[in-house]
């Protein structure tokens, strides 16, 4: 879009060009743009679409889809490997890397491959989305991000937007590339290699077949390798978020035992008579720092016990092997028809290593040397008060390590072409996701361990000796403990046609539909069903489930270029989900070009998200909340501190077969301004309102409003405890046994903001061509109700429950080219925010996070390109956070990179 030249000669030339373009327009290839089923010559539509090219991906030095999505300014609180690290198998959906546009949730972001769905990550859990590890990143030609709801075309899950990974379509020759990268402090390195090959020139030979093979290895990163972990001073600043299970073991006393020892003047710290129920004789000598067990009077172990600093020696980034194969073939069938086939297989093997296992083991008081002179030894042999509970970290058994193997397969077959004036395409799509979760090290036969402590083979305060080590090895449980398989089969079709000429062009109509079957199977091992494995949570003997459902949909779309300047668009899709019911999703769009330099656009529509099979049918799952403060404990005794009242509370997670779909209303309005070639500015305002949210209340929400949600908290003094707690009923114990987390349709969510894009290209100077690209998102509002009728709570610039939506996020890159040389400087920025509010702690701010990256390339020959780069050039460390949602403490792993400065070199050689 150029500004018209006022001279008559230029005007005449422009008129001539316009006439020639009009004559040639019918011969130009129409292409499909994400967000519309109507092929068009001009890619700008009424909906904002951000495009990331292959060149930009190479310049950024990223090799996976997850790394790429993390750089999109419109994404927030994505699911990453860092957020999955912790206990190793402790949290649901370990291994899932998933996109989250607008911070609306993974389940509200639709991820496509070449415009079609893939099977969601198979493991059941709160997030339903495509695992980004399944995207064949090396085959990507470009990525189109539709920053607007698109349920009218794609159906469920597209409320937050659509990310369409588009692969190469026609490639011949051979291309080989390799990359080696490492960090300045060690750990978190990467090795990757790609081989692409294709034969056939479609225009000349009538066929093309190509394949891309990609292999990647990453090395693990341990907290001991990063100085920023030590500088965060987690023991000093967050002692309540650490653990009371250390080595040597803490003794967890009953009220009777504590009172007896107090009366005897027993002191564990060598200074004061014990005052708490958590005591450790090693406290007097500083505990055992060599194992990470520290004496922290303000820690969760208290002044009479010891606190375990698990952040001293925990994995921050997992070791992984990832490989993928993508192949595509096209064949000219003649008469304007084409057959195509796509095959992809992705395999990811990731090792998640957490802390050593822990146990609360009961031993007779006679086996506790420091209590040899206590009156507790005089109790009858069968008196329960003789049993002392040792809360011990099993460091001699090794670190808990889970091996997560995820395999995704996809096959798409179809034809396209022109039939009776209709552009058509249909395809069969079969996609599977299989996840295998295997215990690799540190998971133990629980009864053998308890018996070992009871008979003295295992020690809680010192080395267990050869017999103890042999028992630990014998008790190891290795192998698959759970697996899940998700399958999606679909038949889709679409066709479009010009109906009649209008003043601005042809009135276009598109029609389409889809039949889809989704299936999910989940299985636990017999040992897990019987709850034999220490460190694993069992869902009981009836945990296996297999569910499926059918989905059907029809849609229509109209594009009406009323004049040369004004185009109106309308779309409507009706989709029906077995069990959950149906929903209609309309959309209206407007595209207006008042001058060659300015485009105005607007859209309004409705969307929906159907509940996932996990939301509907998953068996009751036992889990754990983050470390949070119990307000009842705080109120019971004014001298109690947050440390005294903090714990990792057990939870029961319930699905709900009566869930209804979420619904949304959204609109956007924006402009694209191009005053001259090479300068492009776009600005779009967007507003999304969701209702009927499918959600569970966060534990922090429940504990902050016990007047309303207290019935979900089961305490040991309750007379109607659930079976899992009933055996521990104690009328004098106000502690929490378990908290119920129930999925319901509840409340609304409102979010709005501005997307800004600036692109400058082809700026010629005496030292080369320059370019600049900026994509930024300013979120103006992000708030949600916890339940119907509740006040809205904002997570804009504020960590709530499980994450934060930063007010401003941007990616900026500046390019330079001169002959065979090029360089790029880029920056990713996220604004600071209010840290998670913790009862009993002062509120604080989390600092902004800004990373600068450098890369340079040399096109040595037409075939060989060499590149080198540095990510996080200034070695920016994650800012301190007191968030208690992720097990990794001291920072937020959902958006920060603990690797620090990372350098890489790569080479690409092409045979054409």
PDB file of N, CA, C and O in Angstrom, residues 57-120:
ATOM      1  N   UNK A  57      12.561 -17.758  12.552  1.00  0.00           N
ATOM      2  CA  UNK A  57      12.815 -18.879  13.461  1.00  0.00           C
ATOM      3  C   UNK A  57      14.300 -19.184  13.508  1.00  0.00           C
ATOM      4  O   UNK A  57      14.891 -19.381  14.573  1.00  0.00           O
ATOM      5  N   UNK A  58      14.939 -19.220  12.323  1.00  0.00           N
ATOM      6  CA  UNK A  58      16.378 -19.503  12.274  1.00  0.00           C
ATOM      7  C   UNK A  58      17.178 -18.422  12.998  1.00  0.00           C
ATOM      8  O   UNK A  58      18.142 -18.717  13.718  1.00  0.00           O
ATOM      9  N   UNK A  59      16.801 -17.167  12.803  1.00  0.00           N
ATOM     10  CA  UNK A  59      17.533 -16.072  13.444  1.00  0.00           C
ATOM     11  C   UNK A  59      17.432 -16.132  14.963  1.00  0.00           C
ATOM     12  O   UNK A  59      18.358 -15.733  15.673  1.00  0.00           O
ATOM     13  N   UNK A  60      16.296 -16.630  15.463  1.00  0.00           N
ATOM     14  CA  UNK A  60      16.098 -16.703  16.913  1.00  0.00           C
ATOM     15  C   UNK A  60      16.873 -17.852  17.537  1.00  0.00           C
ATOM     16  O   UNK A  60      17.066 -17.875  18.752  1.00  0.00           O
ATOM     17  N   UNK A  61      17.314 -18.816  16.728  1.00  0.00           N
ATOM     18  CA  UNK A  61      18.075 -19.933  17.259  1.00  0.00           C
ATOM     19  C   UNK A  61      17.234 -20.943  18.016  1.00  0.00           C
ATOM     20  O   UNK A  61      17.777 -21.748  18.774  1.00  0.00           O
ATOM     21  N   UNK A  62      15.921 -20.922  17.827  1.00  0.00           N
ATOM     22  CA  UNK A  62      15.054 -21.879  18.519  1.00  0.00           C
ATOM     23  C   UNK A  62      14.876 -23.117  17.648  1.00  0.00           C
ATOM     24  O   UNK A  62      14.892 -23.036  16.419  1.00  0.00           O
ATOM     25  N   UNK A  63      14.713 -24.263  18.292  1.00  0.00           N
ATOM     26  CA  UNK A  63      14.617 -25.521  17.543  1.00  0.00           C
ATOM     27  C   UNK A  63      13.362 -26.307  17.889  1.00  0.00           C
ATOM     28  O   UNK A  63      13.160 -27.389  17.336  1.00  0.00           O
ATOM     29  N   UNK A  64      12.535 -25.805  18.791  1.00  0.00           N
ATOM     30  CA  UNK A  64      11.300 -26.500  19.145  1.00  0.00           C
ATOM     31  C   UNK A  64      10.123 -25.536  19.075  1.00  0.00           C
ATOM     32  O   UNK A  64      10.291 -24.319  19.204  1.00  0.00           O
ATOM     33  N   UNK A  65       8.946 -26.100  18.908  1.00  0.00           N
ATOM     34  CA  UNK A  65       7.739 -25.276  18.861  1.00  0.00           C
ATOM     35  C   UNK A  65       7.502 -24.593  20.206  1.00  0.00           C
ATOM     36  O   UNK A  65       7.022 -23.462  20.257  1.00  0.00           O
ATOM     37  N   UNK A  66       7.844 -25.264  21.305  1.00  0.00           N
ATOM     38  CA  UNK A  66       7.638 -24.677  22.627  1.00  0.00           C
ATOM     39  C   UNK A  66       8.503 -23.433  22.813  1.00  0.00           C
ATOM     40  O   UNK A  66       8.056 -22.419  23.362  1.00  0.00           O
ATOM     41  N   UNK A  67       9.758 -23.483  22.360  1.00  0.00           N
ATOM     42  CA  UNK A  67      10.636 -22.316  22.454  1.00  0.00           C
ATOM     43  C   UNK A  67      10.099 -21.170  21.615  1.00  0.00           C
ATOM     44  O   UNK A  67      10.176 -19.999  22.018  1.00  0.00           O
ATOM     45  N   UNK A  68       9.540 -21.499  20.475  1.00  0.00           N
ATOM     46  CA  UNK A  68       9.005 -20.472  19.590  1.00  0.00           C
ATOM     47  C   UNK A  68       7.781 -19.798  20.205  1.00  0.00           C
ATOM     48  O   UNK A  68       7.666 -18.562  20.207  1.00  0.00           O
ATOM     49  N   UNK A  69       6.870 -20.575  20.741  1.00  0.00           N
ATOM     50  CA  UNK A  69       5.638 -20.032  21.311  1.00  0.00           C
ATOM     51  C   UNK A  69       5.944 -19.151  22.516  1.00  0.00           C
ATOM     52  O   UNK A  69       5.246 -18.162  22.786  1.00  0.00           O
ATOM     53  N   UNK A  70       6.984 -19.464  23.260  1.00  0.00           N
ATOM     54  CA  UNK A  70       7.347 -18.660  24.430  1.00  0.00           C
ATOM     55  C   UNK A  70       7.696 -17.228  24.046  1.00  0.00           C
ATOM     56  O   UNK A  70       7.665 -16.335  24.897  1.00  0.00           O
ATOM     57  N   UNK A  71       8.001 -16.980  22.764  1.00  0.00           N
ATOM     58  CA  UNK A  71       8.386 -15.645  22.309  1.00  0.00           C
ATOM     59  C   UNK A  71       7.213 -14.843  21.754  1.00  0.00           C
ATOM     60  O   UNK A  71       7.399 -13.722  21.313  1.00  0.00           O
ATOM     61  N   UNK A  72       6.018 -15.410  21.745  1.00  0.00           N
ATOM     62  CA  UNK A  72       4.854 -14.688  21.250  1.00  0.00           C
ATOM     63  C   UNK A  72       4.351 -13.762  22.352  1.00  0.00           C
ATOM     64  O   UNK A  72       4.063 -14.194  23.466  1.00  0.00           O
ATOM     65  N   UNK A  73       4.239 -12.490  22.044  1.00  0.00           N
ATOM     66  CA  UNK A  73       3.863 -11.516  23.076  1.00  0.00           C
ATOM     67  C   UNK A  73       2.442 -11.734  23.581  1.00  0.00           C
ATOM     68  O   UNK A  73       2.117 -11.354  24.708  1.00  0.00           O
ATOM     69  N   UNK A  74       1.585 -12.355  22.767  1.00  0.00           N
ATOM     70  CA  UNK A  74       0.199 -12.561  23.165  1.00  0.00           C
ATOM     71  C   UNK A  74       0.016 -13.802  24.024  1.00  0.00           C
ATOM     72  O   UNK A  74      -1.097 -14.086  24.459  1.00  0.00           O
ATOM     73  N   UNK A  75       1.081 -14.552  24.280  1.00  0.00           N
ATOM     74  CA  UNK A  75       0.968 -15.748  25.112  1.00  0.00           C
ATOM     75  C   UNK A  75       1.355 -15.415  26.547  1.00  0.00           C
ATOM     76  O   UNK A  75       2.161 -14.520  26.799  1.00  0.00           O
ATOM     77  N   UNK A  76       0.767 -16.146  27.484  1.00  0.00           N
ATOM     78  CA  UNK A  76       1.067 -15.925  28.904  1.00  0.00           C
ATOM     79  C   UNK A  76       0.844 -17.219  29.663  1.00  0.00           C
ATOM     80  O   UNK A  76      -0.096 -17.964  29.383  1.00  0.00           O
ATOM     81  N   UNK A  77       1.721 -17.478  30.623  1.00  0.00           N
ATOM     82  CA  UNK A  77       1.554 -18.638  31.512  1.00  0.00           C
ATOM     83  C   UNK A  77       1.481 -19.941  30.717  1.00  0.00           C
ATOM     84  O   UNK A  77       0.629 -20.801  30.979  1.00  0.00           O
ATOM     85  N   UNK A  78       2.383 -20.103  29.741  1.00  0.00           N
ATOM     86  CA  UNK A  78       2.433 -21.349  28.979  1.00  0.00           C
ATOM     87  C   UNK A  78       2.859 -22.508  29.875  1.00  0.00           C
ATOM     88  O   UNK A  78       3.455 -22.304  30.934  1.00  0.00           O
ATOM     89  N   UNK A  79       2.558 -23.731  29.445  1.00  0.00           N
ATOM     90  CA  UNK A  79       3.038 -24.908  30.156  1.00  0.00           C
ATOM     91  C   UNK A  79       4.395 -25.287  29.590  1.00  0.00           C
ATOM     92  O   UNK A  79       4.546 -25.500  28.389  1.00  0.00           O
ATOM     93  N   UNK A  80       5.405 -25.366  30.463  1.00  0.00           N
ATOM     94  CA  UNK A  80       6.778 -25.587  30.027  1.00  0.00           C
ATOM     95  C   UNK A  80       7.391 -26.749  30.792  1.00  0.00           C
ATOM     96  O   UNK A  80       6.854 -27.222  31.791  1.00  0.00           O
ATOM     97  N   UNK A  81       8.562 -27.201  30.312  1.00  0.00           N
ATOM     98  CA  UNK A  81       9.287 -28.237  31.036  1.00  0.00           C
ATOM     99  C   UNK A  81       9.636 -27.776  32.448  1.00  0.00           C
ATOM    100  O   UNK A  81       9.584 -28.553  33.397  1.00  0.00           O
ATOM    101  N   UNK A  82       9.991 -26.500  32.587  1.00  0.00           N
ATOM    102  CA  UNK A  82      10.350 -25.997  33.906  1.00  0.00           C
ATOM    103  C   UNK A  82       9.212 -26.115  34.901  1.00  0.00           C
ATOM    104  O   UNK A  82       9.420 -26.432  36.073  1.00  0.00           O
ATOM    105  N   UNK A  83       7.979 -25.862  34.454  1.00  0.00           N
ATOM    106  CA  UNK A  83       6.835 -25.962  35.345  1.00  0.00           C
ATOM    107  C   UNK A  83       6.480 -27.380  35.705  1.00  0.00           C
ATOM    108  O   UNK A  83       5.760 -27.625  36.670  1.00  0.00           O
ATOM    109  N   UNK A  84       6.982 -28.357  34.929  1.00  0.00           N
ATOM    110  CA  UNK A  84       6.678 -29.759  35.200  1.00  0.00           C
ATOM    111  C   UNK A  84       7.674 -30.397  36.161  1.00  0.00           C
ATOM    112  O   UNK A  84       7.416 -31.450  36.725  1.00  0.00           O
ATOM    113  N   UNK A  85       8.834 -29.790  36.308  1.00  0.00           N
ATOM    114  CA  UNK A  85       9.867 -30.370  37.154  1.00  0.00           C
ATOM    115  C   UNK A  85       9.448 -30.266  38.612  1.00  0.00           C
ATOM    116  O   UNK A  85       8.851 -29.294  39.036  1.00  0.00           O
ATOM    117  N   UNK A  86       9.783 -31.246  39.395  1.00  0.00           N
ATOM    118  CA  UNK A  86       9.466 -31.193  40.822  1.00  0.00           C
ATOM    119  C   UNK A  86       9.743 -32.533  41.440  1.00  0.00           C
ATOM    120  O   UNK A  86      10.877 -32.955  41.564  1.00  0.00           O
ATOM    121  N   UNK A  87       8.688 -33.193  41.816  1.00  0.00           N
ATOM    122  CA  UNK A  87       8.874 -34.488  42.447  1.00  0.00           C
ATOM    123  C   UNK A  87       9.230 -35.581  41.448  1.00  0.00           C
ATOM    124  O   UNK A  87       9.658 -36.646  41.829  1.00  0.00           O
ATOM    125  N   UNK A  88       9.004 -35.356  40.165  1.00  0.00           N
ATOM    126  CA  UNK A  88       9.198 -36.408  39.194  1.00  0.00           C
ATOM    127  C   UNK A  88       7.996 -37.324  39.201  1.00  0.00           C
ATOM    128  O   UNK A  88       7.990 -38.367  39.841  1.00  0.00           O
ATOM    129  N   UNK A  89       6.947 -36.975  38.505  1.00  0.00           N
ATOM    130  CA  UNK A  89       5.732 -37.773  38.493  1.00  0.00           C
ATOM    131  C   UNK A  89       4.700 -37.279  39.475  1.00  0.00           C
ATOM    132  O   UNK A  89       3.621 -37.851  39.584  1.00  0.00           O
ATOM    133  N   UNK A  90       5.024 -36.224  40.193  1.00  0.00           N
ATOM    134  CA  UNK A  90       4.124 -35.741  41.238  1.00  0.00           C
ATOM    135  C   UNK A  90       2.924 -35.016  40.658  1.00  0.00           C
ATOM    136  O   UNK A  90       1.804 -35.197  41.115  1.00  0.00           O
ATOM    137  N   UNK A  91       3.122 -34.221  39.641  1.00  0.00           N
ATOM    138  CA  UNK A  91       2.027 -33.430  39.096  1.00  0.00           C
ATOM    139  C   UNK A  91       1.425 -34.098  37.851  1.00  0.00           C
ATOM    140  O   UNK A  91       2.068 -34.878  37.169  1.00  0.00           O
ATOM    141  N   UNK A  92       0.176 -33.747  37.589  1.00  0.00           N
ATOM    142  CA  UNK A  92      -0.496 -34.257  36.397  1.00  0.00           C
ATOM    143  C   UNK A  92       0.184 -33.752  35.134  1.00  0.00           C
ATOM    144  O   UNK A  92       0.797 -32.700  35.111  1.00  0.00           O
ATOM    145  N   UNK A  93       0.052 -34.526  34.079  1.00  0.00           N
ATOM    146  CA  UNK A  93       0.439 -34.125  32.728  1.00  0.00           C
ATOM    147  C   UNK A  93       1.893 -33.681  32.632  1.00  0.00           C
ATOM    148  O   UNK A  93       2.242 -32.756  31.911  1.00  0.00           O
ATOM    149  N   UNK A  94       2.732 -34.353  33.397  1.00  0.00           N
ATOM    150  CA  UNK A  94       4.156 -34.106  33.298  1.00  0.00           C
ATOM    151  C   UNK A  94       4.608 -34.353  31.863  1.00  0.00           C
ATOM    152  O   UNK A  94       4.194 -35.312  31.223  1.00  0.00           O
ATOM    153  N   UNK A  95       5.432 -33.473  31.344  1.00  0.00           N
ATOM    154  CA  UNK A  95       5.929 -33.598  29.985  1.00  0.00           C
ATOM    155  C   UNK A  95       5.165 -32.782  28.973  1.00  0.00           C
ATOM    156  O   UNK A  95       5.622 -32.631  27.844  1.00  0.00           O
ATOM    157  N   UNK A  96       4.011 -32.257  29.353  1.00  0.00           N
ATOM    158  CA  UNK A  96       3.206 -31.470  28.418  1.00  0.00           C
ATOM    159  C   UNK A  96       3.774 -30.058  28.285  1.00  0.00           C
ATOM    160  O   UNK A  96       3.921 -29.342  29.266  1.00  0.00           O
ATOM    161  N   UNK A  97       4.098 -29.684  27.060  1.00  0.00           N
ATOM    162  CA  UNK A  97       4.438 -28.304  26.716  1.00  0.00           C
ATOM    163  C   UNK A  97       3.280 -27.758  25.902  1.00  0.00           C
ATOM    164  O   UNK A  97       2.948 -28.327  24.850  1.00  0.00           O
ATOM    165  N   UNK A  98       2.646 -26.690  26.335  1.00  0.00           N
ATOM    166  CA  UNK A  98       1.423 -26.249  25.673  1.00  0.00           C
ATOM    167  C   UNK A  98       1.332 -24.734  25.637  1.00  0.00           C
ATOM    168  O   UNK A  98       1.875 -24.032  26.492  1.00  0.00           O
ATOM    169  N   UNK A  99       0.628 -24.236  24.613  1.00  0.00           N
ATOM    170  CA  UNK A  99       0.480 -22.801  24.389  1.00  0.00           C
ATOM    171  C   UNK A  99      -0.726 -22.263  25.148  1.00  0.00           C
ATOM    172  O   UNK A  99      -1.723 -22.958  25.344  1.00  0.00           O
ATOM    173  N   UNK A 100      -0.633 -20.993  25.523  1.00  0.00           N
ATOM    174  CA  UNK A 100      -1.706 -20.344  26.283  1.00  0.00           C
ATOM    175  C   UNK A 100      -1.817 -18.897  25.810  1.00  0.00           C
ATOM    176  O   UNK A 100      -1.163 -18.008  26.343  1.00  0.00           O
ATOM    177  N   UNK A 101      -2.635 -18.656  24.785  1.00  0.00           N
ATOM    178  CA  UNK A 101      -2.828 -17.301  24.287  1.00  0.00           C
ATOM    179  C   UNK A 101      -3.723 -16.509  25.220  1.00  0.00           C
ATOM    180  O   UNK A 101      -4.732 -17.005  25.713  1.00  0.00           O
ATOM    181  N   UNK A 102      -3.327 -15.268  25.464  1.00  0.00           N
ATOM    182  CA  UNK A 102      -4.075 -14.316  26.288  1.00  0.00           C
ATOM    183  C   UNK A 102      -4.115 -14.712  27.763  1.00  0.00           C
ATOM    184  O   UNK A 102      -4.726 -14.009  28.559  1.00  0.00           O
ATOM    185  N   UNK A 103      -3.492 -15.844  28.162  1.00  0.00           N
ATOM    186  CA  UNK A 103      -3.601 -16.291  29.536  1.00  0.00           C
ATOM    187  C   UNK A 103      -4.973 -16.848  29.862  1.00  0.00           C
ATOM    188  O   UNK A 103      -5.336 -16.967  31.025  1.00  0.00           O
ATOM    189  N   UNK A 104      -5.740 -17.225  28.830  1.00  0.00           N
ATOM    190  CA  UNK A 104      -7.081 -17.768  29.029  1.00  0.00           C
ATOM    191  C   UNK A 104      -7.055 -19.259  29.346  1.00  0.00           C
ATOM    192  O   UNK A 104      -8.093 -19.844  29.656  1.00  0.00           O
ATOM    193  N   UNK A 105      -5.889 -19.876  29.245  1.00  0.00           N
ATOM    194  CA  UNK A 105      -5.780 -21.292  29.540  1.00  0.00           C
ATOM    195  C   UNK A 105      -5.409 -22.090  28.309  1.00  0.00           C
ATOM    196  O   UNK A 105      -5.785 -21.754  27.176  1.00  0.00           O
ATOM    197  N   UNK A 106      -4.650 -23.155  28.539  1.00  0.00           N
ATOM    198  CA  UNK A 106      -4.242 -24.034  27.450  1.00  0.00           C
ATOM    199  C   UNK A 106      -5.451 -24.571  26.698  1.00  0.00           C
ATOM    200  O   UNK A 106      -5.440 -24.701  25.468  1.00  0.00           O
ATOM    201  N   UNK A 107      -6.525 -24.869  27.421  1.00  0.00           N
ATOM    202  CA  UNK A 107      -7.711 -25.470  26.799  1.00  0.00           C
ATOM    203  C   UNK A 107      -8.465 -24.496  25.908  1.00  0.00           C
ATOM    204  O   UNK A 107      -9.376 -24.909  25.181  1.00  0.00           O
ATOM    205  N   UNK A 108      -8.132 -23.208  25.964  1.00  0.00           N
ATOM    206  CA  UNK A 108      -8.794 -22.209  25.128  1.00  0.00           C
ATOM    207  C   UNK A 108      -7.922 -21.728  23.981  1.00  0.00           C
ATOM    208  O   UNK A 108      -8.210 -20.722  23.346  1.00  0.00           O
ATOM    209  N   UNK A 109      -6.825 -22.440  23.724  1.00  0.00           N
ATOM    210  CA  UNK A 109      -5.938 -22.129  22.598  1.00  0.00           C
ATOM    211  C   UNK A 109      -5.908 -23.325  21.670  1.00  0.00           C
ATOM    212  O   UNK A 109      -5.540 -24.430  22.080  1.00  0.00           O
ATOM    213  N   UNK A 110      -6.303 -23.133  20.428  1.00  0.00           N
ATOM    214  CA  UNK A 110      -6.348 -24.221  19.461  1.00  0.00           C
ATOM    215  C   UNK A 110      -5.055 -24.243  18.656  1.00  0.00           C
ATOM    216  O   UNK A 110      -4.662 -23.239  18.068  1.00  0.00           O
ATOM    217  N   UNK A 111      -4.400 -25.400  18.640  1.00  0.00           N
ATOM    218  CA  UNK A 111      -3.160 -25.585  17.890  1.00  0.00           C
ATOM    219  C   UNK A 111      -3.436 -26.509  16.716  1.00  0.00           C
ATOM    220  O   UNK A 111      -3.996 -27.603  16.873  1.00  0.00           O
ATOM    221  N   UNK A 112      -3.070 -26.068  15.512  1.00  0.00           N
ATOM    222  CA  UNK A 112      -3.315 -26.812  14.287  1.00  0.00           C
ATOM    223  C   UNK A 112      -1.992 -27.120  13.578  1.00  0.00           C
ATOM    224  O   UNK A 112      -1.002 -26.402  13.741  1.00  0.00           O
ATOM    225  N   UNK A 113      -2.002 -28.164  12.794  1.00  0.00           N
ATOM    226  CA  UNK A 113      -0.899 -28.478  11.899  1.00  0.00           C
ATOM    227  C   UNK A 113      -1.452 -28.486  10.482  1.00  0.00           C
ATOM    228  O   UNK A 113      -2.320 -29.299  10.150  1.00  0.00           O
ATOM    229  N   UNK A 114      -0.981 -27.534   9.692  1.00  0.00           N
ATOM    230  CA  UNK A 114      -1.502 -27.361   8.322  1.00  0.00           C
ATOM    231  C   UNK A 114      -3.023 -27.236   8.308  1.00  0.00           C
ATOM    232  O   UNK A 114      -3.710 -27.804   7.453  1.00  0.00           O
ATOM    233  N   UNK A 115      -3.540 -26.491   9.271  1.00  0.00           N
ATOM    234  CA  UNK A 115      -4.959 -26.179   9.289  1.00  0.00           C
ATOM    235  C   UNK A 115      -5.850 -27.259   9.854  1.00  0.00           C
ATOM    236  O   UNK A 115      -7.080 -27.106   9.852  1.00  0.00           O
ATOM    237  N   UNK A 116      -5.264 -28.353  10.370  1.00  0.00           N
ATOM    238  CA  UNK A 116      -6.077 -29.445  10.913  1.00  0.00           C
ATOM    239  C   UNK A 116      -5.662 -29.771  12.335  1.00  0.00           C
ATOM    240  O   UNK A 116      -4.521 -29.580  12.737  1.00  0.00           O
ATOM    241  N   UNK A 117      -6.610 -30.329  13.067  1.00  0.00           N
ATOM    242  CA  UNK A 117      -6.381 -30.669  14.459  1.00  0.00           C
ATOM    243  C   UNK A 117      -5.430 -31.856  14.607  1.00  0.00           C
ATOM    244  O   UNK A 117      -5.245 -32.668  13.687  1.00  0.00           O
ATOM    245  N   UNK A 118      -4.871 -31.947  15.797  1.00  0.00           N
ATOM    246  CA  UNK A 118      -4.086 -33.107  16.210  1.00  0.00           C
ATOM    247  C   UNK A 118      -4.683 -33.636  17.513  1.00  0.00           C
ATOM    248  O   UNK A 118      -5.420 -32.924  18.206  1.00  0.00           O
ATOM    249  N   UNK A 119      -4.353 -34.867  17.853  1.00  0.00           N
ATOM    250  CA  UNK A 119      -4.816 -35.424  19.119  1.00  0.00           C
ATOM    251  C   UNK A 119      -4.194 -34.647  20.275  1.00  0.00           C
ATOM    252  O   UNK A 119      -3.009 -34.311  20.248  1.00  0.00           O
ATOM    253  N   UNK A 120      -5.002 -34.358  21.291  1.00  0.00           N
ATOM    254  CA  UNK A 120      -4.486 -33.701  22.478  1.00  0.00           C
ATOM    255  C   UNK A 120      -3.560 -34.636  23.248  1.00  0.00           C
ATOM    256  O   UNK A 120      -3.613 -35.864  23.099  1.00  0.00           O
TER     257      UNK A 120
END
